PDB file of C-alpha atoms and ligand atoms in Angstrom:
ATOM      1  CA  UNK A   1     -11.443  19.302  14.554  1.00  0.00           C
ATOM      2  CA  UNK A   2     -12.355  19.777  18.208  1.00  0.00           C
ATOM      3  CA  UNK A   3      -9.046  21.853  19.541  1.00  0.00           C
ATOM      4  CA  UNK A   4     -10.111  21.383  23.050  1.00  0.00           C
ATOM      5  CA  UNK A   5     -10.466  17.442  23.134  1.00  0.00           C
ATOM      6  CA  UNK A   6      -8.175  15.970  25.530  1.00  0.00           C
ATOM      7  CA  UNK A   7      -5.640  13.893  24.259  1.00  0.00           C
ATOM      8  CA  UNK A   8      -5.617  10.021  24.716  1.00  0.00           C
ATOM      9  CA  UNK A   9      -3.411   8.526  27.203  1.00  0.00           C
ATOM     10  CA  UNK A  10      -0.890   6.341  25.344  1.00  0.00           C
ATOM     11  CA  UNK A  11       0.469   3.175  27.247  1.00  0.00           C
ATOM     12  CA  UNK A  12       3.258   1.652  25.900  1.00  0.00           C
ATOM     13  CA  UNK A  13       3.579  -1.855  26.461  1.00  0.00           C
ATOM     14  CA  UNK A  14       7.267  -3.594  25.594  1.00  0.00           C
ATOM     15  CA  UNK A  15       8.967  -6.787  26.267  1.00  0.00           C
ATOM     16  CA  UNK A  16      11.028  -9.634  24.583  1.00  0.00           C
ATOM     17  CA  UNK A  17       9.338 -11.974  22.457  1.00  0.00           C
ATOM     18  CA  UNK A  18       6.357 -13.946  24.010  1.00  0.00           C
ATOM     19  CA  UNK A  19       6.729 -12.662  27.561  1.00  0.00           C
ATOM     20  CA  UNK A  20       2.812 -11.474  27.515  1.00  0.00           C
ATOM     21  CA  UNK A  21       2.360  -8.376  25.943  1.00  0.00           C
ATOM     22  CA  UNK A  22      -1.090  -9.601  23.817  1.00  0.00           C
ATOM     23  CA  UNK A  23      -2.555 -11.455  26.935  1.00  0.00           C
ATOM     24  CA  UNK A  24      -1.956  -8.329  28.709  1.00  0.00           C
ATOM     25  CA  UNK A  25      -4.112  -6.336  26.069  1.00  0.00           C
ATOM     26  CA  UNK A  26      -6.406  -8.864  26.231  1.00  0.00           C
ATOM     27  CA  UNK A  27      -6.829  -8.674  30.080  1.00  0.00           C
ATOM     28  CA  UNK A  28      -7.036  -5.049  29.975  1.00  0.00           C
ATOM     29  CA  UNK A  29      -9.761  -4.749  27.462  1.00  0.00           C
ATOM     30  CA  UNK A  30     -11.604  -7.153  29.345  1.00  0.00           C
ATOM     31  CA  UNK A  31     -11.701  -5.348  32.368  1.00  0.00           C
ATOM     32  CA  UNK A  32     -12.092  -1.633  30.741  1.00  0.00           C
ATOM     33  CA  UNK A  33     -13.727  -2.244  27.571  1.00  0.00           C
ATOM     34  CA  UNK A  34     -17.373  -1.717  28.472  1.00  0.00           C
ATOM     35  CA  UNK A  35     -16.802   1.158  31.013  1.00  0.00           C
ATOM     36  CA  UNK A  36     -13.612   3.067  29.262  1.00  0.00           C
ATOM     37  CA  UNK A  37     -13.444   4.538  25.375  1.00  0.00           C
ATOM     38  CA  UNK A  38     -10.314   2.765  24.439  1.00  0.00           C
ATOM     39  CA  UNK A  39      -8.561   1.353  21.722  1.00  0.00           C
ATOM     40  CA  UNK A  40      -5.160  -0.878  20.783  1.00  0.00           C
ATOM     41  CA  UNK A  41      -2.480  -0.750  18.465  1.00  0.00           C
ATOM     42  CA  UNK A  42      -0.066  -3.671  17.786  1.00  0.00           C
ATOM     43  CA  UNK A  43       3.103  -3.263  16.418  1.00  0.00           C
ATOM     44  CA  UNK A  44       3.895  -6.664  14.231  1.00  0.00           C
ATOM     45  CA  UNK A  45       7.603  -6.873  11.960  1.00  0.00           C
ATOM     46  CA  UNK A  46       5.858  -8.686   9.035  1.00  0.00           C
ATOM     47  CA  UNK A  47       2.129  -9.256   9.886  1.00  0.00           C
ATOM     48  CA  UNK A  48      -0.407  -8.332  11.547  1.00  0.00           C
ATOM     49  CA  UNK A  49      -0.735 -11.278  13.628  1.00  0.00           C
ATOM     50  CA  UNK A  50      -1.251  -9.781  17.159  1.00  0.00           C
ATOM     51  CA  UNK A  51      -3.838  -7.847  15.822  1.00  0.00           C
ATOM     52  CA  UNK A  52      -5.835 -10.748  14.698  1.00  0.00           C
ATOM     53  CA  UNK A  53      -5.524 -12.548  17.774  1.00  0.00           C
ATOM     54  CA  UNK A  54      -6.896  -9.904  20.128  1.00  0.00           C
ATOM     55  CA  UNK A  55      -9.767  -9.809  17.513  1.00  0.00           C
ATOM     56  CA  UNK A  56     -10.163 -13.674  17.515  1.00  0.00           C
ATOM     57  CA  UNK A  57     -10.422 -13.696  21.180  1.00  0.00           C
ATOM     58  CA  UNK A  58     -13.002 -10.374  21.159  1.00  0.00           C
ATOM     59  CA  UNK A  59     -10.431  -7.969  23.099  1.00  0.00           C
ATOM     60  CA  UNK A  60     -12.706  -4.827  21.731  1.00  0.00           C
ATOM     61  CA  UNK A  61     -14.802  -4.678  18.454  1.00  0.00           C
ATOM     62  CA  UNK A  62     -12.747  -4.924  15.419  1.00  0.00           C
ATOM     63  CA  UNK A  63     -12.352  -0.943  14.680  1.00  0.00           C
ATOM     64  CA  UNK A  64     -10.750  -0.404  17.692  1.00  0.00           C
ATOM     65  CA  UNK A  65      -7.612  -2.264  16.920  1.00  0.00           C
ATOM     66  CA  UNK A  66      -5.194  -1.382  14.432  1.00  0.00           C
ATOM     67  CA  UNK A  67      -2.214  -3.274  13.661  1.00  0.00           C
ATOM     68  CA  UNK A  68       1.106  -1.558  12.323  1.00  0.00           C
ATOM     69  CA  UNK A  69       3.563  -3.455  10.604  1.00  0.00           C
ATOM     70  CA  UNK A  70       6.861  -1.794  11.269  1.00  0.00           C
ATOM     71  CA  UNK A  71       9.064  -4.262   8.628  1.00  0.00           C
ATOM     72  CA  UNK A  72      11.955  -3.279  10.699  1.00  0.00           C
ATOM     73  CA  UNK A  73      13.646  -3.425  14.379  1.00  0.00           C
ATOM     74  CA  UNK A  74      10.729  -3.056  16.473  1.00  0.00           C
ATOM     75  CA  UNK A  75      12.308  -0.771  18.744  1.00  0.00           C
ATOM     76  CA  UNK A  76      12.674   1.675  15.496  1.00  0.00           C
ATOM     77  CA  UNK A  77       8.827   2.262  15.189  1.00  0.00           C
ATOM     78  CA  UNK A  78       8.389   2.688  19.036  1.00  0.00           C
ATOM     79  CA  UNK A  79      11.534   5.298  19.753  1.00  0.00           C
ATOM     80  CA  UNK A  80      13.340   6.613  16.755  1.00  0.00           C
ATOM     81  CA  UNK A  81      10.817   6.468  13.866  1.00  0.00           C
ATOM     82  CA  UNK A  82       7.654   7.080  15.580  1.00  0.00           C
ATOM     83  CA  UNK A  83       5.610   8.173  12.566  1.00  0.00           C
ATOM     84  CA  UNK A  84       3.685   5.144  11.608  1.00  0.00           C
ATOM     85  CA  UNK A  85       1.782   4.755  15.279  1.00  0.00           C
ATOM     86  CA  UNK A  86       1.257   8.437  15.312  1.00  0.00           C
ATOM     87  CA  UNK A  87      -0.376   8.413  12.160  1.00  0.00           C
ATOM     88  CA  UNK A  88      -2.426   5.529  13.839  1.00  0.00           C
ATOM     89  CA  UNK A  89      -3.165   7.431  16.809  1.00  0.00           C
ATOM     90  CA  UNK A  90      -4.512   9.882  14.579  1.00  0.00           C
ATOM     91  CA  UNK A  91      -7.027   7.218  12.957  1.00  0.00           C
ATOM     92  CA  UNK A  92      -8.422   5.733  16.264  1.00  0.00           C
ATOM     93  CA  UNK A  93      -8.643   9.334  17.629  1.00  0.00           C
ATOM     94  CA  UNK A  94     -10.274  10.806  14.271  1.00  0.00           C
ATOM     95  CA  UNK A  95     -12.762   7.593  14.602  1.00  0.00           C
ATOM     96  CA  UNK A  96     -13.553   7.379  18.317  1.00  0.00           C
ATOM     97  CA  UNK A  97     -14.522  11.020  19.929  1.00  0.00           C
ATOM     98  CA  UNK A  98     -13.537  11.388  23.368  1.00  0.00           C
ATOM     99  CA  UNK A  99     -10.746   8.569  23.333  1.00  0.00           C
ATOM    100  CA  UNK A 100      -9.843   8.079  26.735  1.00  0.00           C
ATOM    101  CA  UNK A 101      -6.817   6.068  26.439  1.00  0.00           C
ATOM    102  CA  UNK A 102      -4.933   3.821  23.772  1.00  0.00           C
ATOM    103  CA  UNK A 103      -2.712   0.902  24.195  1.00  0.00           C
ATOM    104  CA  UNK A 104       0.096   0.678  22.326  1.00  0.00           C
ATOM    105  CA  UNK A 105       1.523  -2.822  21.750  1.00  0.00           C
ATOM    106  CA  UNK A 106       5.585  -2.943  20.764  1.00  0.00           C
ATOM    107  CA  UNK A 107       7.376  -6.198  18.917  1.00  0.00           C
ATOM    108  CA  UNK A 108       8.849  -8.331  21.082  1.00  0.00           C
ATOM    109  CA  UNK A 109      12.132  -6.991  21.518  1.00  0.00           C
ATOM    110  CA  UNK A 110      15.362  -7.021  23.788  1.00  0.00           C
ATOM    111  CA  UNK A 111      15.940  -5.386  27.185  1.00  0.00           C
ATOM    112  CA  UNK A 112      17.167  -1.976  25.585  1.00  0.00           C
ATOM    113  CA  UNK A 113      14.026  -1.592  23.545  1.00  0.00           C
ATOM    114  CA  UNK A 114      11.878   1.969  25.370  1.00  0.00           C
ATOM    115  CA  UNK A 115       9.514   3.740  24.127  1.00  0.00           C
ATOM    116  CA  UNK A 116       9.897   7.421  22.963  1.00  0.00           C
ATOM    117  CA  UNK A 117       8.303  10.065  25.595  1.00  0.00           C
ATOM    118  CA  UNK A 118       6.953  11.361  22.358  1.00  0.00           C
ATOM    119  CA  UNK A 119       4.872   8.171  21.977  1.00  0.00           C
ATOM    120  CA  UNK A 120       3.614   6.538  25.431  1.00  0.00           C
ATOM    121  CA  UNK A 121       2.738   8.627  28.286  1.00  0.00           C
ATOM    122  CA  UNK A 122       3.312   5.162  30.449  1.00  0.00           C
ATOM    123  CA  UNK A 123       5.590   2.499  29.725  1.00  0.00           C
ATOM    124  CA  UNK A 124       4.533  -0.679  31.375  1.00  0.00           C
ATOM    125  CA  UNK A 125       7.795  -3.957  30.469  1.00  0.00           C
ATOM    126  CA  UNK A 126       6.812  -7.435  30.561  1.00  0.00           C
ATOM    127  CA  UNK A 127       9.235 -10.116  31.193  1.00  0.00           C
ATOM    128  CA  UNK A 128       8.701 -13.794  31.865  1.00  0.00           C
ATOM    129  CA  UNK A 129       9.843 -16.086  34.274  1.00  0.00           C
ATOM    130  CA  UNK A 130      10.595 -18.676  31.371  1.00  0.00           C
ATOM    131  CA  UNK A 131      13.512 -16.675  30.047  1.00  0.00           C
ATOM    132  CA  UNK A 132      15.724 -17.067  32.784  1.00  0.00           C
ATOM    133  CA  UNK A 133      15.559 -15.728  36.456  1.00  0.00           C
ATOM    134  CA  UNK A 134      18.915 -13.743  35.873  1.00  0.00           C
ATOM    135  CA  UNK A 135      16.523 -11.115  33.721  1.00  0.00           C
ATOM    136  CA  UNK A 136      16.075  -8.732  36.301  1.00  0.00           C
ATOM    137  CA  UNK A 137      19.339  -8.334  37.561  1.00  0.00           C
ATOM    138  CA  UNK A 138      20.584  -8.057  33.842  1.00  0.00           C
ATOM    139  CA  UNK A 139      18.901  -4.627  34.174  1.00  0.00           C
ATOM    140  CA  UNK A 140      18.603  -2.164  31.492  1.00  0.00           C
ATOM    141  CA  UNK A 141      16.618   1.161  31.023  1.00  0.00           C
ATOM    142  CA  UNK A 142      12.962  -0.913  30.795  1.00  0.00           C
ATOM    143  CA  UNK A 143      13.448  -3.417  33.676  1.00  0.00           C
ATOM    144  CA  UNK A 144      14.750  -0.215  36.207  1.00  0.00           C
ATOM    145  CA  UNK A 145      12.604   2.842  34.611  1.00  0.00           C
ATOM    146  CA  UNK A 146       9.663   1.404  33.049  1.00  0.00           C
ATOM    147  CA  UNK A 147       6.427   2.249  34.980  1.00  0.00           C
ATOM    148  CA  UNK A 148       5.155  -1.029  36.388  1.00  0.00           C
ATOM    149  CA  UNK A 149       7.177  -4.060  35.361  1.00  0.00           C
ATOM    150  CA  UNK A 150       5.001  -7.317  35.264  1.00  0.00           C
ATOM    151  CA  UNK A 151       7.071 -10.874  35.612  1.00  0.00           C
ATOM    152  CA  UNK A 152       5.223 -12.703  33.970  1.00  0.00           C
ATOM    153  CA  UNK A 153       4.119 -16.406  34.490  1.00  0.00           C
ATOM    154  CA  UNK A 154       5.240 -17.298  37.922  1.00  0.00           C
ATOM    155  CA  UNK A 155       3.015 -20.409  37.382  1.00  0.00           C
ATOM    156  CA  UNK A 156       5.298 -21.613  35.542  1.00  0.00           C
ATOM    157  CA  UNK A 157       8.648 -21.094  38.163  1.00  0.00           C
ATOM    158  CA  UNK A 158       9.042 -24.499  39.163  1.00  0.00           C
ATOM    159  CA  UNK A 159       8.920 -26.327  35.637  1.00  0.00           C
ATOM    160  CA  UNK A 160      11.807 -24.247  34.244  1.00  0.00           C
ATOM    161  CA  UNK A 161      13.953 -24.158  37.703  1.00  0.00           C
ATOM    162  CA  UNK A 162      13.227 -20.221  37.919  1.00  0.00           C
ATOM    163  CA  UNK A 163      13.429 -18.939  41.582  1.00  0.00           C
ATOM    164  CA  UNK A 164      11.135 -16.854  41.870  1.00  0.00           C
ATOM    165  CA  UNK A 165      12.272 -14.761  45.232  1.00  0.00           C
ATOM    166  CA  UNK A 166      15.227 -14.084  43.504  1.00  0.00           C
ATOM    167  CA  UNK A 167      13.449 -12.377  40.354  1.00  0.00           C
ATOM    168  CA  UNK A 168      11.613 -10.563  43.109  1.00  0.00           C
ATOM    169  CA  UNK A 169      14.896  -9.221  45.546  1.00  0.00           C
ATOM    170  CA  UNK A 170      16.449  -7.855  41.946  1.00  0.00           C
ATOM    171  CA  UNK A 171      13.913  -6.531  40.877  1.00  0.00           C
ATOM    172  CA  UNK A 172      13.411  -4.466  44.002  1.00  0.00           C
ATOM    173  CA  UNK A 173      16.895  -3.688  43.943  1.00  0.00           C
ATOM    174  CA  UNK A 174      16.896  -2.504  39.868  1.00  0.00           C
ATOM    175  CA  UNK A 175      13.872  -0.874  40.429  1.00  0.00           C
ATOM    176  CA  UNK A 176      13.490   0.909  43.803  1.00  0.00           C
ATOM    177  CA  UNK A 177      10.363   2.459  44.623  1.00  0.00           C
ATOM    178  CA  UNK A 178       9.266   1.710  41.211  1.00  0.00           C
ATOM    179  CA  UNK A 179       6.424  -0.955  41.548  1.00  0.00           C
ATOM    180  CA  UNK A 180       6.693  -4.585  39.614  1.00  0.00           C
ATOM    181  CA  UNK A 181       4.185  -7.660  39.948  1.00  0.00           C
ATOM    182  CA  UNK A 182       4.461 -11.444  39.634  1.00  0.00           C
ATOM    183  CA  UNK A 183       1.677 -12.545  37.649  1.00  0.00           C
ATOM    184  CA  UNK A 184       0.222 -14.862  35.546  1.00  0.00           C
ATOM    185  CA  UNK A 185      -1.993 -13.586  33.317  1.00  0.00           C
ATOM    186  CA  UNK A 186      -3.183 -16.422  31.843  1.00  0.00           C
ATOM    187  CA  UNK A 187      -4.720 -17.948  35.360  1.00  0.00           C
ATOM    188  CA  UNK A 188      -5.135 -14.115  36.321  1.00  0.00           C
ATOM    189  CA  UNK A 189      -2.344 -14.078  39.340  1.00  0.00           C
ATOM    190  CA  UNK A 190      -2.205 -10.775  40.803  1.00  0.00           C
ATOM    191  CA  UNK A 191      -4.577  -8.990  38.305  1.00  0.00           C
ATOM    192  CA  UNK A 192      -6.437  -7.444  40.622  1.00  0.00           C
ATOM    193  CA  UNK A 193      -2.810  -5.480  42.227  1.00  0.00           C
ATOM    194  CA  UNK A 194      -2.531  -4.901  38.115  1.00  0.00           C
ATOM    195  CA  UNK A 195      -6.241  -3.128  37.590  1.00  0.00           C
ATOM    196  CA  UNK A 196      -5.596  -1.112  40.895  1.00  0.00           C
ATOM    197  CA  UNK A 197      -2.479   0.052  39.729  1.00  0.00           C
ATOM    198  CA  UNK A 198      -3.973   0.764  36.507  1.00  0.00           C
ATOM    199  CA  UNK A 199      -6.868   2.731  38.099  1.00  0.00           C
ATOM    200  CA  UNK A 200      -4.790   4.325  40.489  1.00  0.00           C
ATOM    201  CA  UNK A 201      -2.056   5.500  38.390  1.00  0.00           C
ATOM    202  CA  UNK A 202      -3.101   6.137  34.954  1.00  0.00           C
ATOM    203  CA  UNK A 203      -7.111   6.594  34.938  1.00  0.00           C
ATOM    204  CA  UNK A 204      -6.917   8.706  38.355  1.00  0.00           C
ATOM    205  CA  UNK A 205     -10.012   7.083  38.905  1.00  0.00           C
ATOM    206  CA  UNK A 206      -9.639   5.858  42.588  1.00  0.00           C
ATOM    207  CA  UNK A 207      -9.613   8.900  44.494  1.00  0.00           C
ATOM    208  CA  UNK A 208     -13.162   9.468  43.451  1.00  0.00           C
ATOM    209  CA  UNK A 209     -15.388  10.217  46.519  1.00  0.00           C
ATOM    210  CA  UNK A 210     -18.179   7.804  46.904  1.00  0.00           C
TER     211      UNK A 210
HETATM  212  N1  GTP B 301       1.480 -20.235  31.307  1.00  0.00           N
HETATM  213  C1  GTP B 301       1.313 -18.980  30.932  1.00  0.00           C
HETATM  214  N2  GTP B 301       1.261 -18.676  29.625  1.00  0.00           N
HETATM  215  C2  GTP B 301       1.084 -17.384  29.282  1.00  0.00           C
HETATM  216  C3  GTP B 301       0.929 -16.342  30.233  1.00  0.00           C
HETATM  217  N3  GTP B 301       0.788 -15.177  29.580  1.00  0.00           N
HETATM  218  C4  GTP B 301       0.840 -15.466  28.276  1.00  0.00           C
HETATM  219  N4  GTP B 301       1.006 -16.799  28.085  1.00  0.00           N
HETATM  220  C5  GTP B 301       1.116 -17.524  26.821  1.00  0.00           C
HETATM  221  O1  GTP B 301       2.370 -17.204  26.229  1.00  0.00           O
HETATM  222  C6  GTP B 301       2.249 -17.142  24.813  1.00  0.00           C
HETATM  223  C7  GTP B 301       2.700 -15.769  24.336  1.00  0.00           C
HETATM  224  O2  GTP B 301       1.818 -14.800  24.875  1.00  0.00           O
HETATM  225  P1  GTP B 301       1.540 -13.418  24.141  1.00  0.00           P
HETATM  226  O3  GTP B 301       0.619 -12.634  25.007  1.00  0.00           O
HETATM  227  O4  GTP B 301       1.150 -13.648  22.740  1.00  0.00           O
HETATM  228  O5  GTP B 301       3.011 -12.790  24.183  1.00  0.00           O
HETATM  229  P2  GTP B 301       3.544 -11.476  23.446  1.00  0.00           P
HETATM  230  O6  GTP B 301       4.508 -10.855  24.373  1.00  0.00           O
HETATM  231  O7  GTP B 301       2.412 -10.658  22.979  1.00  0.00           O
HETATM  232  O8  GTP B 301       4.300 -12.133  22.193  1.00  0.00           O
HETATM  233  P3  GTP B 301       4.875 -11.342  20.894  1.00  0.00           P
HETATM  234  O9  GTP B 301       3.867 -10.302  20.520  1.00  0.00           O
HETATM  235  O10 GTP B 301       4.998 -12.427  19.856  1.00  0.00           O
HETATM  236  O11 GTP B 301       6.201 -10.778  21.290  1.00  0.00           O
HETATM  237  C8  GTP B 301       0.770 -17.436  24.503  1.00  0.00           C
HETATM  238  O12 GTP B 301       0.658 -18.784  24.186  1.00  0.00           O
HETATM  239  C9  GTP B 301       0.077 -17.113  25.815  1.00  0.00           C
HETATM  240  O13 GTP B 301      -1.123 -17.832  25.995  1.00  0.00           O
HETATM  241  C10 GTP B 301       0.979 -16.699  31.614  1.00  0.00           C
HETATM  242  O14 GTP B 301       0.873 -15.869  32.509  1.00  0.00           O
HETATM  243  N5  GTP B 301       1.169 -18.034  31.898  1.00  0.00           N
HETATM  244 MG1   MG B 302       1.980  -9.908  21.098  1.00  0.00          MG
END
């Protein structure tokens, strides 16, 4: 074992059922697979599912994701019993030398649902616009203290009767300085804001001099 490796950063990735977290993984592999050593871990209750579908649509090659079924509360295998995605930390990091970062896809849970400092370095919470615009001012630890919140399909606002400026005034006002998108991953709103972010604040690669 190489003592002095540097640790991969873990990025947590929560958020109710459906809201995005997958096409999120996808988008991010997308952009940082070829450049970045990286890997994913999906966190499924019964299955393996979300696993399967970043495979299916070519996220990263196949050893680089690793799907954990947790057969419990979701939230359980992403704050209190941590064990099973450290143990598959360990495996990506044992197979990939010189990991540089790992994201770690939760269940689809409720708003309470963080991850444990123990397990994600950065917490990024996706909500949609589809499950009501009262979402953000509902609150809770994820939607005020996450890292970067991401409302997810905006594109879809005016076909559910979500208003969107709302979402956007509450979450300023849960979140304070703490910075939140409106995107739409699928048509890739605001992914460029995302991968800056991303750069900026978890790769430190930006302040690079040319
Ligand atoms: N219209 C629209 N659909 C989206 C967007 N993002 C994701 N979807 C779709 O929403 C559905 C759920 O997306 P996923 O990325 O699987 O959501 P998830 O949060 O990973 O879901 P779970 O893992 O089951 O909790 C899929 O059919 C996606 O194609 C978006 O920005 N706009
Ligand atoms: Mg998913």
């Amino acid at each position: 074992m190489n003592l002095k490796a540097k640790p991969a950063i873990r990025i947590g990735i929560g958020g109710p059922v459906g809201s995005g977290k997958s096409t999120l993984c996808i988008k991010l592999c997308q952009h940082y697979g070829q450049s970045h050593n990286m890997a994913v871990i999906t966190n499924d209750i019964y299955t393996k599912e979300d696993a399967k579908m970043l495979i299916r649509h070519g996220a990263l090659p196949e050893e680089r994701i690793l799907g954990v079924e947790t057969g419990g509360c979701p939230h359980t295998a992403i704050r209190d019993d941590i064990s099973m995605n450290l143990d598959a930390i360990e495996t990506l990091q044992g197979r990939f030398q010189g990991l540089e970062f790992i994201l770690i896809e939760s269940g689809g849970d409720n708003l309470t649902a963080t991850f444990s400092p123990e397990l994600a370095d950065v917490f990024i919470y996706v909500i949609d616009v589809t499950e009501g615009d009262d979402i953000p001012r509902k609150g809770g630890p994820a939607i005020a203290h996450s890292d970067l919140l991401l409302v997810n399909k905006v594109e879809l606002a005016p076909h559910v009767g979500a208003n969107v400026d709302q979402m956007k005034q509450d979450c300023a006002e849960k979140r304070g300085t703490r910075p939140f998108f409106m995107t739409d991953l699928r048509s890739e709103v605001a992914l460029d804001d995302l991968y800056a972010w991303f750069d900026r604040e978890v790769l430190f690669t930006d302040a690079v001099p040319a």
